[in-house]
Amino acid sequence: MKLVGISGTISGSKTLITVQAVLDEVRRNYPEVEIELLDLKQYNVQFCDGRDPAAYTGDTKTVIDIVSSGDFFLIGTPIYQASLTGALKNLFDLVPVSVFHHKVMGFVATGGTYQHYLVIENQLKPIAGFFRAFVAPSYVYVHNEHFNGHNEISDKGILERIRNLAHELVLMQKQLKAAH
């Protein structure tokens, strides 16, 4: 079972920190799960232009291949202008829909207002529905105030939500794998 964690931004650090926190929790409790982190900041990904995904080369092909190798996913995005990032939307456009079909997805998001958690409900979950993915019931929204001065997640409630999401992702994937 391979979990691909995606930090869907090319700027900032809080989303990557949050994605990494969930992946670390999975790693601690489920050593049998293979984990790969895809930090979009590390790649020069082309804009989707409608061509066959197999026709892309370089970093774009690498990113498509990493996502395609996943059995289940943790997807993170900061919320800008009440929406997911263009980088994450571009990734969703690049990867074939079949890659996410009947696979588990979990979401984390970071933002500067407390209302931005609604992007998970109103944008990310419907995208997962389009992919016919299974969505973990819990998600994690981390406000800027949940980080301490060292850019670490310090809020106990958020840390508990991270633990819950990590467990849900793995348990859902194990149940799905057992059913097939």
Short mmCIF file of C-alpha atoms in Angstrom, two decimals:
data_model
loop_
_atom_site.label_atom_id
_atom_site.label_comp_id
_atom_site.label_asym_id
_atom_site.label_seq_id
_atom_site.Cartn_x
_atom_site.Cartn_y
_atom_site.Cartn_z
CA MET A 1 0.00 0.00 0.00
CA LYS A 2 1.48 3.29 -1.09
CA LEU A 3 0.30 6.58 0.35
CA VAL A 4 1.21 9.63 -1.72
CA GLY A 5 1.12 12.88 0.22
CA ILE A 6 0.83 15.96 -1.97
CA SER A 7 1.77 19.46 -0.89
CA GLY A 8 -0.16 21.31 -3.58
CA THR A 9 1.58 24.66 -3.54
CA ILE A 10 4.69 26.31 -4.91
CA SER A 11 4.98 28.85 -2.09
CA GLY A 12 5.03 28.96 1.68
CA SER A 13 5.76 26.17 4.13
CA LYS A 14 2.71 25.59 6.34
CA THR A 15 0.96 23.22 3.93
CA LEU A 16 4.06 21.07 3.58
CA ILE A 17 4.46 21.01 7.38
CA THR A 18 0.84 19.89 7.78
CA VAL A 19 1.05 17.20 5.09
CA GLN A 20 4.31 15.96 6.60
CA ALA A 21 2.70 15.79 10.07
CA VAL A 22 -0.01 13.43 8.78
CA LEU A 23 2.54 11.33 6.88
CA ASP A 24 4.73 11.13 10.01
CA GLU A 25 1.75 9.88 12.00
CA VAL A 26 1.10 7.17 9.40
CA ARG A 27 4.79 6.24 9.39
CA ARG A 28 4.84 5.92 13.21
CA ASN A 29 1.75 3.73 13.42
CA TYR A 30 1.72 1.81 10.15
CA PRO A 31 5.31 0.94 9.16
CA GLU A 32 3.99 -1.39 6.47
CA VAL A 33 2.65 1.58 4.48
CA GLU A 34 5.00 2.92 1.82
CA ILE A 35 4.95 6.72 1.86
CA GLU A 36 6.00 9.19 -0.80
CA LEU A 37 5.83 12.95 -0.42
CA LEU A 38 5.21 15.03 -3.52
CA ASP A 39 6.11 18.66 -2.80
CA LEU A 40 5.08 20.60 -5.90
CA LYS A 41 7.53 23.34 -4.90
CA GLN A 42 10.36 20.96 -5.89
CA TYR A 43 9.19 20.51 -9.50
CA ASN A 44 8.83 22.66 -12.59
CA VAL A 45 5.44 21.41 -13.73
CA GLN A 46 4.02 22.51 -17.10
CA PHE A 47 0.49 23.80 -17.41
CA CYS A 48 -1.98 21.23 -18.60
CA ASP A 49 -2.68 21.81 -22.28
CA GLY A 50 -4.99 18.91 -23.01
CA ARG A 51 -2.48 16.48 -24.44
CA ASP A 52 -2.28 12.84 -23.43
CA PRO A 53 -0.61 12.67 -20.00
CA ALA A 54 1.88 10.16 -21.42
CA ALA A 55 3.19 12.86 -23.79
CA TYR A 56 4.58 15.07 -21.01
CA THR A 57 8.28 14.92 -20.22
CA GLY A 58 10.66 16.10 -17.50
CA ASP A 59 9.30 17.18 -14.12
CA THR A 60 5.72 17.06 -15.38
CA LYS A 61 6.05 13.39 -16.30
CA THR A 62 7.77 12.67 -12.97
CA VAL A 63 4.92 14.29 -11.03
CA ILE A 64 2.26 12.42 -13.05
CA ASP A 65 4.15 9.16 -12.45
CA ILE A 66 4.44 9.78 -8.70
CA VAL A 67 0.72 10.45 -8.36
CA SER A 68 -0.13 7.49 -10.60
CA SER A 69 1.88 5.19 -8.32
CA GLY A 70 -0.32 5.91 -5.30
CA ASP A 71 -2.85 3.51 -3.83
CA PHE A 72 -4.29 6.29 -1.65
CA PHE A 73 -3.70 9.99 -1.18
CA LEU A 74 -3.30 12.82 1.29
CA ILE A 75 -3.77 16.13 -0.48
CA GLY A 76 -2.84 19.48 0.99
CA THR A 77 -3.34 23.04 -0.18
CA PRO A 78 -3.18 26.50 1.24
CA ILE A 79 -6.33 28.50 0.65
CA TYR A 80 -5.82 31.59 -1.47
CA GLN A 81 -8.72 33.86 -2.44
CA ALA A 82 -11.16 31.28 -1.01
CA SER A 83 -9.91 28.51 -3.31
CA LEU A 84 -7.33 25.78 -3.74
CA THR A 85 -4.08 26.70 -5.45
CA GLY A 86 -3.67 26.84 -9.19
CA ALA A 87 -0.74 24.44 -8.84
CA LEU A 88 -2.98 21.78 -7.27
CA LYS A 89 -5.76 22.37 -9.80
CA ASN A 90 -3.19 22.01 -12.58
CA LEU A 91 -2.05 18.71 -11.07
CA PHE A 92 -5.64 17.45 -11.01
CA ASP A 93 -5.93 18.46 -14.68
CA LEU A 94 -2.69 16.68 -15.64
CA VAL A 95 -3.32 13.33 -13.98
CA PRO A 96 -5.72 10.91 -15.66
CA VAL A 97 -9.07 10.69 -13.83
CA SER A 98 -8.61 6.91 -13.55
CA VAL A 99 -5.63 7.39 -11.22
CA PHE A 100 -7.96 8.48 -8.39
CA HIS A 101 -10.91 6.22 -9.26
CA HIS A 102 -12.04 4.18 -6.24
CA LYS A 103 -9.06 5.28 -4.15
CA VAL A 104 -9.07 6.92 -0.73
CA MET A 105 -8.35 10.66 -0.49
CA GLY A 106 -7.81 12.74 2.61
CA PHE A 107 -7.45 16.51 2.76
CA VAL A 108 -5.53 19.10 4.72
CA ALA A 109 -5.63 22.84 4.14
CA THR A 110 -4.01 25.89 5.65
CA GLY A 111 -5.21 29.45 5.68
CA GLY A 112 -5.46 32.81 7.31
CA THR A 113 -9.18 32.94 8.07
CA TYR A 114 -11.32 30.50 9.99
CA GLN A 115 -13.94 30.35 7.23
CA HIS A 116 -11.53 29.00 4.62
CA TYR A 117 -12.05 25.46 5.93
CA LEU A 118 -15.16 25.54 3.75
CA VAL A 119 -12.96 25.14 0.66
CA ILE A 120 -12.46 21.51 1.69
CA GLU A 121 -16.21 20.95 1.83
CA ASN A 122 -17.18 23.03 -1.20
CA GLN A 123 -14.29 22.48 -3.61
CA LEU A 124 -11.98 19.59 -2.68
CA LYS A 125 -14.64 17.04 -1.75
CA PRO A 126 -16.61 17.67 -4.99
CA ILE A 127 -13.39 17.22 -6.99
CA ALA A 128 -12.89 13.87 -5.24
CA GLY A 129 -16.49 13.03 -6.12
CA PHE A 130 -15.78 13.75 -9.77
CA PHE A 131 -12.86 11.32 -9.57
CA ARG A 132 -15.14 8.74 -7.89
CA ALA A 133 -12.69 8.62 -4.99
CA PHE A 134 -13.52 7.63 -1.41
CA VAL A 135 -13.08 10.61 0.94
CA ALA A 136 -11.90 10.23 4.52
CA PRO A 137 -14.58 11.77 6.76
CA SER A 138 -12.07 13.79 8.78
CA TYR A 139 -9.93 16.55 7.39
CA VAL A 140 -7.53 19.02 8.90
CA TYR A 141 -7.74 22.77 8.51
CA VAL A 142 -4.87 24.64 10.12
CA HIS A 143 -5.15 28.37 10.70
CA ASN A 144 -2.01 30.49 10.91
CA GLU A 145 -2.63 30.86 14.66
CA HIS A 146 -2.24 27.09 15.13
CA PHE A 147 1.50 27.40 14.41
CA ASN A 148 4.01 28.56 17.00
CA GLY A 149 6.90 30.98 16.42
CA HIS A 150 9.05 28.14 15.07
CA ASN A 151 6.45 27.31 12.39
CA GLU A 152 5.42 24.10 14.18
CA ILE A 153 1.82 23.01 14.67
CA SER A 154 1.23 23.63 18.36
CA ASP A 155 -2.54 23.42 18.79
CA LYS A 156 -3.53 20.22 20.64
CA GLY A 157 -6.88 19.98 18.86
CA ILE A 158 -5.22 20.19 15.45
CA LEU A 159 -2.66 17.56 16.44
CA GLU A 160 -5.53 15.26 17.44
CA ARG A 161 -7.25 15.86 14.08
CA ILE A 162 -3.96 14.98 12.34
CA ARG A 163 -3.82 11.68 14.26
CA ASN A 164 -7.46 10.94 13.41
CA LEU A 165 -6.97 11.64 9.71
CA ALA A 166 -3.85 9.47 9.54
CA HIS A 167 -5.71 6.53 11.09
CA GLU A 168 -8.80 7.00 8.92
CA LEU A 169 -6.76 7.06 5.72
CA VAL A 170 -5.01 3.79 6.50
CA LEU A 171 -8.07 2.03 7.89
CA MET A 172 -10.19 3.02 4.89
CA GLN A 173 -7.48 1.88 2.48
CA LYS A 174 -7.08 -1.46 4.29
CA GLN A 175 -10.83 -2.04 4.19
CA LEU A 176 -10.99 -1.13 0.51
CA LYS A 177 -8.06 -3.42 -0.29
CA ALA A 178 -9.66 -6.29 1.66
CA ALA A 179 -12.95 -5.82 -0.19
CA HIS A 180 -11.25 -6.19 -3.56
#
